[in-house]
Phi, psi and omega in degrees: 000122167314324163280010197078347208257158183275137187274225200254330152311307177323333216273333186276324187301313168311330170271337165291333169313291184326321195265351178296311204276036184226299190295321185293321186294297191309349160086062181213346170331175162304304168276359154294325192292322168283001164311304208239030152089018194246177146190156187250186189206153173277136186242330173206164183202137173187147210220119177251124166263140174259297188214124197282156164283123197263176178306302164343300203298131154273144188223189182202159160248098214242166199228114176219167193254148175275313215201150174200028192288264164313293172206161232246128175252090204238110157271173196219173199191108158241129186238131205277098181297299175310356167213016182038064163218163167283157171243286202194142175232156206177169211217113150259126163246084158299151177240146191265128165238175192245185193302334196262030187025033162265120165344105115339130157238023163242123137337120153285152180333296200302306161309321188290312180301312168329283225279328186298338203262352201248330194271352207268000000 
């Protein structure tokens, strides 16, 4: 980018990192999910830029889940460790189907149980 700055697209990437690395602590990863007959597929996405990343900047990404009744509502928060500011906050919302690709319209138990036992 001419301007230095990271462009804007990068930032879903940054977050899918973020969320992989949040659902494998949670035992929710992809071939876990396919253990048990589950997956999950993004049903919304949304990316607030606040302030940009420069090339420079060491940042960090954190990642958490809000809600998992219906469906997994896992937010993000990037932050510039180099200038202790926020840069962008955002939202993925999954949704969970079984082996046969239907829609759930509950989280199963056993992922509700994942995550309760993964937030303690």
């Amino acid at each position: 980018d001419p301007l230095a700055v990271a462009w804007h697209g990068h930032y879903y990437k940054y977050f899918e990192l973020a969320r992989t690395q949040l659902l494998r602590g949670l035992r929710l990863d992809g071939q876990d999910l396919l253990n048990l007959n589950y997956r999950f597929l993004v049903s919304e996405s949304q990316c607030r830029h606040i302030q940009a990343l420069s090339y420079a900047e060491v940042f960090e990404v954190s990642a958490w889940v809000r809600e998992y009744t219906h469906r997994i509502f896992i937010e993000y928060e990037i932050r510039s460790l180099t200038h202790d500011r926020r840069c962008a906050t955002g939202f993925t919302k999954l949704i969970t189907i079984n082996a046969a690709n239907e829609l759930l319209i509950r989280t199963p138990q056993i992922i509700q149980d994942r995550i309760t036992e993964g937030s303690s």
